[in-house]
Amino acid sequence: MKVTKICCIGAGYVGGPTMAVIAKKNPNIKVTIVDINQARIDAWNDPDVSKLPIYEPGLAKIVEETRGKNLFFSTEIDKAINESEMIFISVNTPTKTYGKGKGMAADLKYVELCARNIAEVAKTDKIVVEKSTLPVRTAQAIKSILDNTGSAVKFDILSNPEFLAEGTAIQDLLNPDRVLIGGESEDAIESLATIYGSWVAQEQILRTNVWSSELSKLTANAFLAQRISSINAISELCEKTEANVDEVAKAIGMDSRIGSKFLKSSVGFGGSCFQKDILNLVYIARSYNLQAVADYWEQVIILNDHQKRRFADNLISRLYNTVSGKKIGMLGWAFKKDTNDTRESAAIYVADHLLNEQANIAVYDPKVSNEKMQSDLNYLNTRSEEENSKLVQATETPYEALKDAHAVAIMTEWDEFKTYDWKKIYTDMKKPAFIFDGRNILDKSEMEKIGFEYSSIGQ
């Protein structure tokens, strides 16, 4: 099938950047991104591209070049579905918070709603592409819904998982390690491979069956998260033995069998995918009664939770076992630098732990709003919204967040944090002035020379 019109359902962190790059590289294909959230679509259509709902280096420029030409953002979902030959499903697949599989299984209600909507609206043959991260055999459920519409419309289902790292998503899309397409129909697979082939070499486009494609995504994220938890486990040992985790990571990373990526010790991993996908993997393993497999992968999550709790407990311990009424200045709320995504950010859980100890928290993040911070804390349901609002304040500048603070907690590795006037910050803080560097981005000897009590991870 020659594809001239693409519809993507879901204008989030995956759909937006992916479709923008596809539009840029395929100027003869009309790409329409649809979403039921009017405010989000309005933000995508804002004439000022600095106000896009997603911050990702390089994204604004591509949107500016393609929007209104062959890239469109709309809430007219049915119209876009009906017009398109290829439909990407890129909706949220959160971890279930209710019923069977609560806390582990992926909640597929949004995916099912999409499939039912497509089945209801489609009048011509469609290629339906899973772009959301989904558990193995979800394609079968989508196919079952689509094939039982009672119409003569033919649907081909493909799995095309994303392997993007937030903060480098555009570069990951422009120069992917691989593109994975799983499906049964060779024609449908080649239709999608042709679209990617406009900028990706064919040998980097892997064709598999649907099940392998779906499982590859979960497995890739599980392996990457495992590396982070592994080096974080060693960081605790380093602190007890006077070893330096950065030196250990460099030494083992130079082994070609191991490699250096994802060996940066920190306060813990966050983001929308790692925890969700591992929990999904654990749930799938348990559903097949593979208890040893499930226990193995669940330990990656347990270690990550331990690392966040350990960081907060160390801060409390160093501040003479109490932070009640003390001001803690937090630098960073996003789960990593160069993104405004806060999902599963370590900052949320460390802040929550400190709030349980009655701390007052001032936060500065260059890309995250006070409303988002409050929303993240309120989602935990640990205390009332009024309490969170009273105890946690976002500030306009880092210096405001750290003035009169007893301690600084660095939660995100934003590059700008290294460039601050740390002598001024020291002067304006309560003494002794503590830094808890959850990302190991500052120079320990330099900070101690200024006068700070400096703590880092794994040193």
CSV table of C-alpha atoms in Angstrom, one decimal:
chain,number,residue,atom,x,y,z
A,1,MET,CA,0.0,0.0,0.0
A,2,LYS,CA,1.3,3.4,-0.9
A,3,VAL,CA,0.9,5.7,2.1
A,4,THR,CA,0.1,9.3,1.4
A,5,LYS,CA,-1.7,10.2,4.7
A,6,ILE,CA,-0.8,9.2,8.2
A,7,CYS,CA,-2.8,9.7,11.4
A,8,CYS,CA,-1.2,9.5,14.8
A,9,ILE,CA,-3.6,9.2,17.8
A,10,GLY,CA,-1.8,10.7,20.8
A,11,ALA,CA,0.1,14.0,20.8
A,12,GLY,CA,2.5,13.1,23.7
A,13,TYR,CA,6.2,12.5,24.2
A,14,VAL,CA,6.3,9.7,21.6
A,15,GLY,CA,3.7,10.8,19.0
A,16,GLY,CA,4.8,14.4,18.7
A,17,PRO,CA,8.5,14.1,18.1
A,18,THR,CA,8.1,10.8,16.0
A,19,MET,CA,5.5,12.3,13.7
A,20,ALA,CA,7.4,15.6,13.3
A,21,VAL,CA,10.5,13.7,12.1
A,22,ILE,CA,8.5,11.5,9.8
A,23,ALA,CA,6.8,14.6,8.3
A,24,LYS,CA,10.2,16.3,7.9
A,25,LYS,CA,11.7,13.3,6.1
A,26,ASN,CA,8.6,12.5,4.0
A,27,PRO,CA,7.4,15.9,2.6
A,28,ASN,CA,4.9,14.1,0.3
A,29,ILE,CA,3.1,12.4,3.1
A,30,LYS,CA,0.4,14.4,5.1
A,31,VAL,CA,0.9,13.7,8.8
A,32,THR,CA,-1.9,14.5,11.2
A,33,ILE,CA,-1.5,14.2,15.0
A,34,VAL,CA,-4.8,14.0,16.9
A,35,ASP,CA,-5.7,14.1,20.6
A,36,ILE,CA,-8.8,14.6,22.6
A,37,ASN,CA,-7.0,17.1,24.8
A,38,GLN,CA,-7.8,20.5,23.3
A,39,ALA,CA,-5.3,22.4,25.4
A,40,ARG,CA,-2.5,20.1,24.3
A,41,ILE,CA,-3.4,20.5,20.6
A,42,ASP,CA,-3.7,24.3,21.1
A,43,ALA,CA,-0.1,24.3,22.5
A,44,TRP,CA,1.2,22.3,19.6
A,45,ASN,CA,-0.4,24.9,17.3
A,46,ASP,CA,0.9,27.9,19.2
A,47,PRO,CA,2.6,30.3,16.8
A,48,ASP,CA,5.4,30.6,19.4
A,49,VAL,CA,7.2,27.2,19.1
A,50,SER,CA,8.9,27.8,22.4
A,51,LYS,CA,5.5,27.1,24.0
A,52,LEU,CA,5.1,23.6,22.6
A,53,PRO,CA,3.8,21.2,25.3
A,54,ILE,CA,7.0,19.1,25.1
A,55,TYR,CA,10.5,20.4,25.5
A,56,GLU,CA,13.0,18.4,23.4
A,57,PRO,CA,16.1,19.9,21.9
A,58,GLY,CA,15.6,20.3,18.1
A,59,LEU,CA,11.9,19.6,18.2
A,60,ALA,CA,10.7,23.2,17.9
A,61,LYS,CA,12.8,23.8,14.8
A,62,ILE,CA,11.3,20.8,13.0
A,63,VAL,CA,7.8,21.6,14.0
A,64,GLU,CA,8.3,25.2,12.7
A,65,GLU,CA,9.6,23.8,9.4
A,66,THR,CA,6.7,21.3,8.8
A,67,ARG,CA,3.7,22.6,10.6
A,68,GLY,CA,0.9,23.7,8.3
A,69,LYS,CA,2.8,22.2,5.3
A,70,ASN,CA,2.5,18.4,5.8
A,71,LEU,CA,2.3,18.3,9.7
A,72,PHE,CA,-1.0,19.1,11.4
A,73,PHE,CA,-2.4,19.0,14.9
A,74,SER,CA,-6.1,18.5,15.4
A,75,THR,CA,-8.9,17.2,17.7
A,76,GLU,CA,-10.8,15.9,14.7
A,77,ILE,CA,-10.0,12.3,15.4
A,78,ASP,CA,-12.6,10.6,13.3
A,79,LYS,CA,-11.8,12.7,10.2
A,80,ALA,CA,-8.1,11.9,10.5
A,81,ILE,CA,-8.7,8.2,10.9
A,82,ASN,CA,-11.1,8.1,7.9
A,83,GLU,CA,-8.7,9.9,5.6
A,84,SER,CA,-5.5,8.0,6.5
A,85,GLU,CA,-4.1,4.8,5.1
A,86,MET,CA,-1.8,4.3,8.1
A,87,ILE,CA,-2.8,5.0,11.8
A,88,PHE,CA,-0.3,5.1,14.6
A,89,ILE,CA,-1.6,4.4,18.2
A,90,SER,CA,0.5,6.4,20.5
A,91,VAL,CA,-1.6,6.8,23.6
A,92,ASN,CA,-0.8,6.5,27.2
A,93,THR,CA,-0.4,3.0,28.7
A,94,PRO,CA,0.0,3.6,32.4
A,95,THR,CA,0.4,0.9,35.0
A,96,LYS,CA,-2.9,-0.2,36.4
A,97,THR,CA,-4.1,1.4,39.6
A,98,TYR,CA,-7.0,-1.0,40.1
A,99,GLY,CA,-8.2,-4.6,39.8
A,100,LYS,CA,-6.2,-7.5,38.5
A,101,GLY,CA,-2.6,-6.6,37.9
A,102,LYS,CA,-2.8,-3.4,40.0
A,103,GLY,CA,0.6,-1.8,40.4
A,104,MET,CA,2.2,-4.0,37.7
A,105,ALA,CA,0.1,-4.7,34.5
A,106,ALA,CA,-0.2,-2.1,31.8
A,107,ASP,CA,-3.6,-0.4,31.6
A,108,LEU,CA,-4.8,-0.9,28.0
A,109,LYS,CA,-8.1,0.9,28.2
A,110,TYR,CA,-6.9,3.8,26.1
A,111,VAL,CA,-5.5,1.4,23.4
A,112,GLU,CA,-8.8,-0.5,23.3
A,113,LEU,CA,-10.8,2.7,23.0
A,114,CYS,CA,-8.5,3.7,20.1
A,115,ALA,CA,-9.0,0.3,18.4
A,116,ARG,CA,-12.8,0.5,18.8
A,117,ASN,CA,-12.8,4.1,17.5
A,118,ILE,CA,-10.8,3.0,14.4
A,119,ALA,CA,-13.2,0.0,13.9
A,120,GLU,CA,-16.2,2.3,14.0
A,121,VAL,CA,-14.9,5.0,11.7
A,122,ALA,CA,-12.8,3.3,9.1
A,123,LYS,CA,-14.4,2.9,5.7
A,124,THR,CA,-11.2,1.8,3.8
A,125,ASP,CA,-8.4,-0.6,4.4
A,126,LYS,CA,-5.9,0.5,7.1
A,127,ILE,CA,-2.5,-0.3,8.5
A,128,VAL,CA,-2.6,0.1,12.3
A,129,VAL,CA,0.7,0.6,14.0
A,130,GLU,CA,1.3,0.1,17.7
A,131,LYS,CA,3.6,2.9,18.8
A,132,SER,CA,2.8,2.9,22.5
A,133,THR,CA,4.8,0.5,24.7
A,134,LEU,CA,2.5,-2.5,25.1
A,135,PRO,CA,2.7,-5.9,26.7
A,136,VAL,CA,3.3,-9.0,24.5
A,137,ARG,CA,0.2,-10.1,22.5
A,138,THR,CA,-1.6,-6.8,22.6
A,139,ALA,CA,-1.6,-6.7,18.8
A,140,GLN,CA,-3.8,-9.9,19.0
A,141,ALA,CA,-6.3,-8.0,21.1
A,142,ILE,CA,-6.3,-5.0,18.7
A,143,LYS,CA,-6.7,-7.3,15.7
A,144,SER,CA,-9.6,-9.1,17.4
A,145,ILE,CA,-11.5,-5.8,17.9
A,146,LEU,CA,-10.8,-4.6,14.4
A,147,ASP,CA,-11.6,-7.9,12.7
A,148,ASN,CA,-15.0,-8.2,14.4
A,149,THR,CA,-16.4,-4.9,13.1
A,150,GLY,CA,-18.8,-6.6,10.7
A,151,SER,CA,-17.5,-4.5,7.8
A,152,ALA,CA,-15.4,-5.5,4.8
A,153,VAL,CA,-12.5,-3.2,5.9
A,154,LYS,CA,-9.1,-5.0,6.0
A,155,PHE,CA,-6.8,-4.1,8.9
A,156,ASP,CA,-3.1,-5.0,9.1
A,157,ILE,CA,-1.5,-4.7,12.6
A,158,LEU,CA,2.1,-3.7,13.0
A,159,SER,CA,4.3,-3.3,16.1
A,160,ASN,CA,6.8,-0.5,15.8
A,161,PRO,CA,8.1,0.2,19.3
A,162,GLU,CA,10.0,3.4,20.0
A,163,PHE,CA,13.5,3.4,21.5
A,164,LEU,CA,13.8,7.1,22.3
A,165,ALA,CA,15.7,8.6,25.2
A,166,GLU,CA,14.0,11.9,26.4
A,167,GLY,CA,16.4,14.8,26.0
A,168,THR,CA,17.9,13.2,22.9
A,169,ALA,CA,14.7,12.0,21.2
A,170,ILE,CA,15.2,14.0,18.0
A,171,GLN,CA,18.7,12.8,17.5
A,172,ASP,CA,17.6,9.2,18.4
A,173,LEU,CA,14.9,9.5,15.6
A,174,LEU,CA,17.2,11.1,13.1
A,175,ASN,CA,20.0,8.6,13.7
A,176,PRO,CA,18.4,5.4,15.2
A,177,ASP,CA,20.4,2.3,16.2
A,178,ARG,CA,17.6,0.3,14.6
A,179,VAL,CA,14.0,0.5,13.6
A,180,LEU,CA,11.9,-2.5,14.6
A,181,ILE,CA,8.8,-3.5,12.6
A,182,GLY,CA,6.8,-6.6,13.7
A,183,GLY,CA,3.9,-7.9,11.7
A,184,GLU,CA,2.3,-10.7,9.7
A,185,SER,CA,1.7,-8.9,6.4
A,186,GLU,CA,4.8,-8.4,4.3
A,187,ASP,CA,3.1,-5.6,2.3
A,188,ALA,CA,2.2,-3.7,5.4
A,189,ILE,CA,5.7,-4.1,6.9
A,190,GLU,CA,7.3,-2.8,3.7
A,191,SER,CA,4.9,0.2,3.6
A,192,LEU,CA,6.2,1.3,7.0
A,193,ALA,CA,9.8,0.4,6.1
A,194,THR,CA,9.6,2.6,3.0
A,195,ILE,CA,8.6,5.6,5.2
A,196,TYR,CA,11.5,5.1,7.5
A,197,GLY,CA,13.7,4.2,4.5
A,198,SER,CA,13.6,7.8,3.4
A,199,TRP,CA,16.4,8.5,6.0
A,200,VAL,CA,17.2,5.1,7.7
A,201,ALA,CA,19.4,2.5,5.9
A,202,GLN,CA,17.5,-0.7,5.1
A,203,GLU,CA,19.9,-2.9,7.0
A,204,GLN,CA,19.0,-0.9,10.2
A,205,ILE,CA,15.3,-1.7,9.7
A,206,LEU,CA,14.6,-5.0,11.4
A,207,ARG,CA,11.6,-7.1,10.3
A,208,THR,CA,10.3,-9.6,13.0
A,209,ASN,CA,7.0,-11.2,14.0
A,210,VAL,CA,4.7,-9.1,16.2
A,211,TRP,CA,5.5,-10.9,19.4
A,212,SER,CA,9.2,-10.5,19.1
A,213,SER,CA,8.8,-6.8,18.4
A,214,GLU,CA,6.5,-6.2,21.4
A,215,LEU,CA,8.8,-8.2,23.8
A,216,SER,CA,12.0,-6.5,22.4
A,217,LYS,CA,10.8,-3.1,23.7
A,218,LEU,CA,10.1,-4.3,27.2
A,219,THR,CA,13.4,-6.2,27.2
A,220,ALA,CA,15.5,-3.3,26.0
A,221,ASN,CA,14.2,-1.0,28.8
A,222,ALA,CA,14.6,-3.8,31.4
A,223,PHE,CA,18.2,-4.3,30.4
A,224,LEU,CA,19.0,-0.6,30.5
A,225,ALA,CA,17.3,-0.1,33.9
A,226,GLN,CA,19.1,-3.1,35.2
A,227,ARG,CA,22.5,-1.5,34.4
A,228,ILE,CA,21.5,1.6,36.3
A,229,SER,CA,20.3,-0.4,39.3
A,230,SER,CA,23.5,-2.5,39.1
A,231,ILE,CA,25.9,0.5,39.3
A,232,ASN,CA,23.7,2.1,42.0
A,233,ALA,CA,24.0,-1.0,44.1
A,234,ILE,CA,27.8,-0.7,43.8
A,235,SER,CA,27.6,3.0,44.7
A,236,GLU,CA,26.4,2.0,48.2
A,237,LEU,CA,29.4,-0.4,48.5
A,238,CYS,CA,31.7,2.3,47.3
A,239,GLU,CA,30.6,4.7,50.1
A,240,LYS,CA,31.4,2.1,52.7
A,241,THR,CA,34.8,1.1,51.3
A,242,GLU,CA,36.1,4.5,50.2
A,243,ALA,CA,36.1,3.5,46.5
A,244,ASN,CA,34.8,6.0,43.9
A,245,VAL,CA,31.9,4.8,41.9
A,246,ASP,CA,32.8,7.0,38.9
A,247,GLU,CA,36.3,5.4,38.8
A,248,VAL,CA,34.7,1.9,39.1
A,249,ALA,CA,32.2,2.7,36.3
A,250,LYS,CA,35.0,4.0,34.0
A,251,ALA,CA,37.1,0.9,34.6
A,252,ILE,CA,34.4,-1.6,33.9
A,253,GLY,CA,32.9,0.5,31.0
A,254,MET,CA,36.2,0.2,29.1
A,255,ASP,CA,35.6,-3.5,28.9
A,256,SER,CA,34.2,-4.0,25.4
A,257,ARG,CA,31.9,-6.7,26.7
A,258,ILE,CA,30.2,-4.3,29.1
A,259,GLY,CA,30.5,-0.8,27.5
A,260,SER,CA,30.2,2.6,29.2
A,261,LYS,CA,26.5,3.5,28.6
A,262,PHE,CA,24.0,3.6,31.5
A,263,LEU,CA,26.7,3.2,34.1
A,264,LYS,CA,26.2,6.7,35.6
A,265,SER,CA,25.3,6.3,39.3
A,266,SER,CA,22.7,8.7,40.6
A,267,VAL,CA,19.7,9.1,43.0
A,268,GLY,CA,17.8,6.6,40.8
A,269,PHE,CA,16.2,6.3,37.4
A,270,GLY,CA,12.8,7.8,36.5
A,271,GLY,CA,10.9,8.5,33.3
A,272,SER,CA,7.7,7.0,31.9
A,273,CYS,CA,9.2,3.7,30.6
A,274,PHE,CA,11.7,1.9,32.7
A,275,GLN,CA,9.6,1.2,35.8
A,276,LYS,CA,6.4,0.7,33.9
A,277,ASP,CA,8.0,-1.7,31.4
A,278,ILE,CA,9.8,-3.8,34.1
A,279,LEU,CA,6.6,-4.1,36.1
A,280,ASN,CA,4.8,-5.2,33.0
A,281,LEU,CA,7.5,-7.8,32.4
A,282,VAL,CA,7.2,-9.0,36.0
A,283,TYR,CA,3.4,-9.3,35.6
A,284,ILE,CA,3.7,-11.2,32.4
A,285,ALA,CA,6.3,-13.6,33.9
A,286,ARG,CA,4.1,-14.1,37.0
A,287,SER,CA,1.0,-14.8,34.8
A,288,TYR,CA,2.9,-17.6,33.2
A,289,ASN,CA,4.1,-18.8,36.7
A,290,LEU,CA,7.7,-17.9,35.9
A,291,GLN,CA,8.4,-16.8,39.5
A,292,ALA,CA,12.2,-16.8,39.4
A,293,VAL,CA,12.1,-14.7,36.2
A,294,ALA,CA,9.7,-12.3,37.8
A,295,ASP,CA,11.7,-12.0,41.1
A,296,TYR,CA,14.9,-11.3,39.1
A,297,TRP,CA,13.4,-8.3,37.2
A,298,GLU,CA,11.4,-7.0,40.2
A,299,GLN,CA,14.7,-6.6,42.1
A,300,VAL,CA,15.7,-3.9,39.6
A,301,ILE,CA,12.7,-1.8,40.8
A,302,ILE,CA,13.3,-2.6,44.5
A,303,LEU,CA,16.9,-1.4,44.2
A,304,ASN,CA,15.9,1.8,42.5
A,305,ASP,CA,13.3,2.5,45.2
A,306,HIS,CA,16.0,1.8,47.8
A,307,GLN,CA,18.4,4.3,46.1
A,308,LYS,CA,15.9,7.1,46.3
A,309,ARG,CA,15.0,6.3,49.9
A,310,ARG,CA,18.7,6.0,50.9
A,311,PHE,CA,19.4,9.5,49.4
A,312,ALA,CA,16.6,11.1,51.4
A,313,ASP,CA,17.6,9.2,54.6
A,314,ASN,CA,21.2,10.3,54.2
A,315,LEU,CA,20.1,13.9,53.9
A,316,ILE,CA,18.1,13.7,57.1
A,317,SER,CA,20.8,11.9,58.9
A,318,ARG,CA,23.5,14.5,58.0
A,319,LEU,CA,21.1,17.3,59.1
A,320,TYR,CA,21.3,16.0,62.6
A,321,ASN,CA,18.4,13.6,62.2
A,322,THR,CA,15.8,16.2,61.7
A,323,VAL,CA,14.6,18.4,58.8
A,324,SER,CA,11.4,19.5,60.6
A,325,GLY,CA,10.9,23.2,59.8
A,326,LYS,CA,14.2,23.3,57.8
A,327,LYS,CA,14.3,24.7,54.2
A,328,ILE,CA,15.7,22.3,51.7
A,329,GLY,CA,16.5,23.8,48.3
A,330,MET,CA,16.0,21.4,45.4
A,331,LEU,CA,17.7,21.9,42.0
A,332,GLY,CA,15.7,20.0,39.4
A,333,TRP,CA,12.4,18.2,39.2
A,334,ALA,CA,12.4,16.7,35.7
A,335,PHE,CA,13.5,13.1,35.7
A,336,LYS,CA,16.6,14.0,33.6
A,337,LYS,CA,18.1,17.0,31.9
A,338,ASP,CA,16.8,18.5,28.6
A,339,THR,CA,13.2,17.4,29.1
A,340,ASN,CA,10.2,18.8,31.0
A,341,ASP,CA,8.9,15.2,31.6
A,342,THR,CA,8.6,14.5,35.4
A,343,ARG,CA,7.1,11.0,35.3
A,344,GLU,CA,8.5,8.8,38.0
A,345,SER,CA,11.2,11.4,38.7
A,346,ALA,CA,13.3,10.7,41.8
A,347,ALA,CA,12.7,14.3,42.9
A,348,ILE,CA,9.0,13.5,43.5
A,349,TYR,CA,9.7,10.6,45.9
A,350,VAL,CA,12.6,12.3,47.7
A,351,ALA,CA,10.5,15.4,48.2
A,352,ASP,CA,7.6,13.2,49.5
A,353,HIS,CA,10.0,11.5,52.0
A,354,LEU,CA,11.3,14.8,53.2
A,355,LEU,CA,7.8,16.2,53.5
A,356,ASN,CA,6.9,13.3,55.8
A,357,GLU,CA,9.6,14.6,58.0
A,358,GLN,CA,8.0,18.1,57.9
A,359,ALA,CA,10.7,19.8,55.7
A,360,ASN,CA,9.9,22.9,53.7
A,361,ILE,CA,11.0,22.5,50.1
A,362,ALA,CA,11.9,25.2,47.5
A,363,VAL,CA,12.4,23.9,44.0
A,364,TYR,CA,14.0,25.4,40.9
A,365,ASP,CA,13.8,23.6,37.6
A,366,PRO,CA,14.3,25.5,34.3
A,367,LYS,CA,11.5,23.7,32.4
A,368,VAL,CA,9.0,22.4,35.0
A,369,SER,CA,6.2,24.6,36.4
A,370,ASN,CA,4.9,24.8,40.0
A,371,GLU,CA,1.5,23.4,38.8
A,372,LYS,CA,3.3,20.3,37.5
A,373,MET,CA,5.2,19.8,40.7
A,374,GLN,CA,2.1,20.1,42.8
A,375,SER,CA,0.2,17.7,40.5
A,376,ASP,CA,3.0,15.1,40.8
A,377,LEU,CA,2.9,15.3,44.6
A,378,ASN,CA,-0.9,15.3,44.8
A,379,TYR,CA,-1.0,12.2,42.7
A,380,LEU,CA,0.8,10.3,45.5
A,381,ASN,CA,-2.1,11.0,47.9
A,382,THR,CA,0.3,11.2,50.8
A,383,ARG,CA,-1.2,14.4,52.2
A,384,SER,CA,-3.7,17.1,51.3
A,385,GLU,CA,-3.3,19.3,48.3
A,386,GLU,CA,-3.3,22.3,50.7
A,387,GLU,CA,-0.4,20.8,52.7
A,388,ASN,CA,1.7,20.2,49.5
A,389,SER,CA,1.0,23.7,48.3
A,390,LYS,CA,2.1,25.1,51.6
A,391,LEU,CA,5.3,23.0,52.0
A,392,VAL,CA,6.6,23.0,48.4
A,393,GLN,CA,7.2,26.1,46.4
A,394,ALA,CA,8.7,26.5,42.9
A,395,THR,CA,10.9,29.6,42.5
A,396,GLU,CA,11.8,31.8,39.5
A,397,THR,CA,15.5,31.6,40.1
A,398,PRO,CA,17.9,29.0,41.7
A,399,TYR,CA,19.2,31.7,44.1
A,400,GLU,CA,15.8,32.2,45.5
A,401,ALA,CA,15.3,28.5,46.1
A,402,LEU,CA,18.6,28.2,47.9
A,403,LYS,CA,18.6,31.4,50.0
A,404,ASP,CA,18.5,30.6,53.7
A,405,ALA,CA,18.3,26.9,52.9
A,406,HIS,CA,19.9,24.4,55.2
A,407,ALA,CA,20.8,22.0,52.3
A,408,VAL,CA,20.9,21.8,48.5
A,409,ALA,CA,19.6,18.6,46.9
A,410,ILE,CA,20.6,18.2,43.3
A,411,MET,CA,18.0,16.0,41.6
A,412,THR,CA,18.4,16.6,37.9
A,413,GLU,CA,21.7,16.9,35.9
A,414,TRP,CA,20.9,20.2,34.1
A,415,ASP,CA,24.2,21.6,32.8
A,416,GLU,CA,23.4,25.1,34.0
A,417,PHE,CA,23.6,24.0,37.6
A,418,LYS,CA,27.4,23.6,37.2
A,419,THR,CA,27.7,27.3,36.2
A,420,TYR,CA,26.0,28.9,39.2
A,421,ASP,CA,27.8,31.3,41.6
A,422,TRP,CA,28.3,28.7,44.3
A,423,LYS,CA,30.2,31.2,46.5
A,424,LYS,CA,27.2,33.5,46.6
A,425,ILE,CA,24.9,30.4,47.3
A,426,TYR,CA,27.1,29.4,50.2
A,427,THR,CA,27.1,32.9,51.6
A,428,ASP,CA,23.3,33.0,51.5
A,429,MET,CA,22.7,29.6,53.0
A,430,LYS,CA,22.4,28.6,56.7
A,431,LYS,CA,25.6,27.2,58.2
A,432,PRO,CA,26.8,24.5,58.0
A,433,ALA,CA,25.7,24.5,54.4
A,434,PHE,CA,25.1,21.0,52.9
A,435,ILE,CA,25.1,19.9,49.3
A,436,PHE,CA,23.6,16.5,48.5
A,437,ASP,CA,24.6,15.9,44.9
A,438,GLY,CA,22.3,13.2,43.6
A,439,ARG,CA,23.8,13.4,40.1
A,440,ASN,CA,27.5,13.8,40.9
A,441,ILE,CA,27.8,16.9,38.7
A,442,LEU,CA,29.7,19.3,41.0
A,443,ASP,CA,33.4,19.2,41.9
A,444,LYS,CA,33.7,17.8,45.4
A,445,SER,CA,37.1,19.5,46.2
A,446,GLU,CA,35.9,22.9,44.8
A,447,MET,CA,32.7,22.8,46.9
A,448,GLU,CA,34.6,21.9,50.0
A,449,LYS,CA,37.0,24.7,49.4
A,450,ILE,CA,34.1,27.1,49.3
A,451,GLY,CA,33.0,25.7,52.7
A,452,PHE,CA,30.2,23.3,51.8
A,453,GLU,CA,29.6,20.0,53.5
A,454,TYR,CA,29.4,17.9,50.3
A,455,SER,CA,27.9,14.5,49.8
A,456,SER,CA,27.6,12.6,46.5
A,457,ILE,CA,26.6,9.2,45.3
A,458,GLY,CA,29.1,6.4,45.6
A,459,GLN,CA,32.0,8.5,46.9
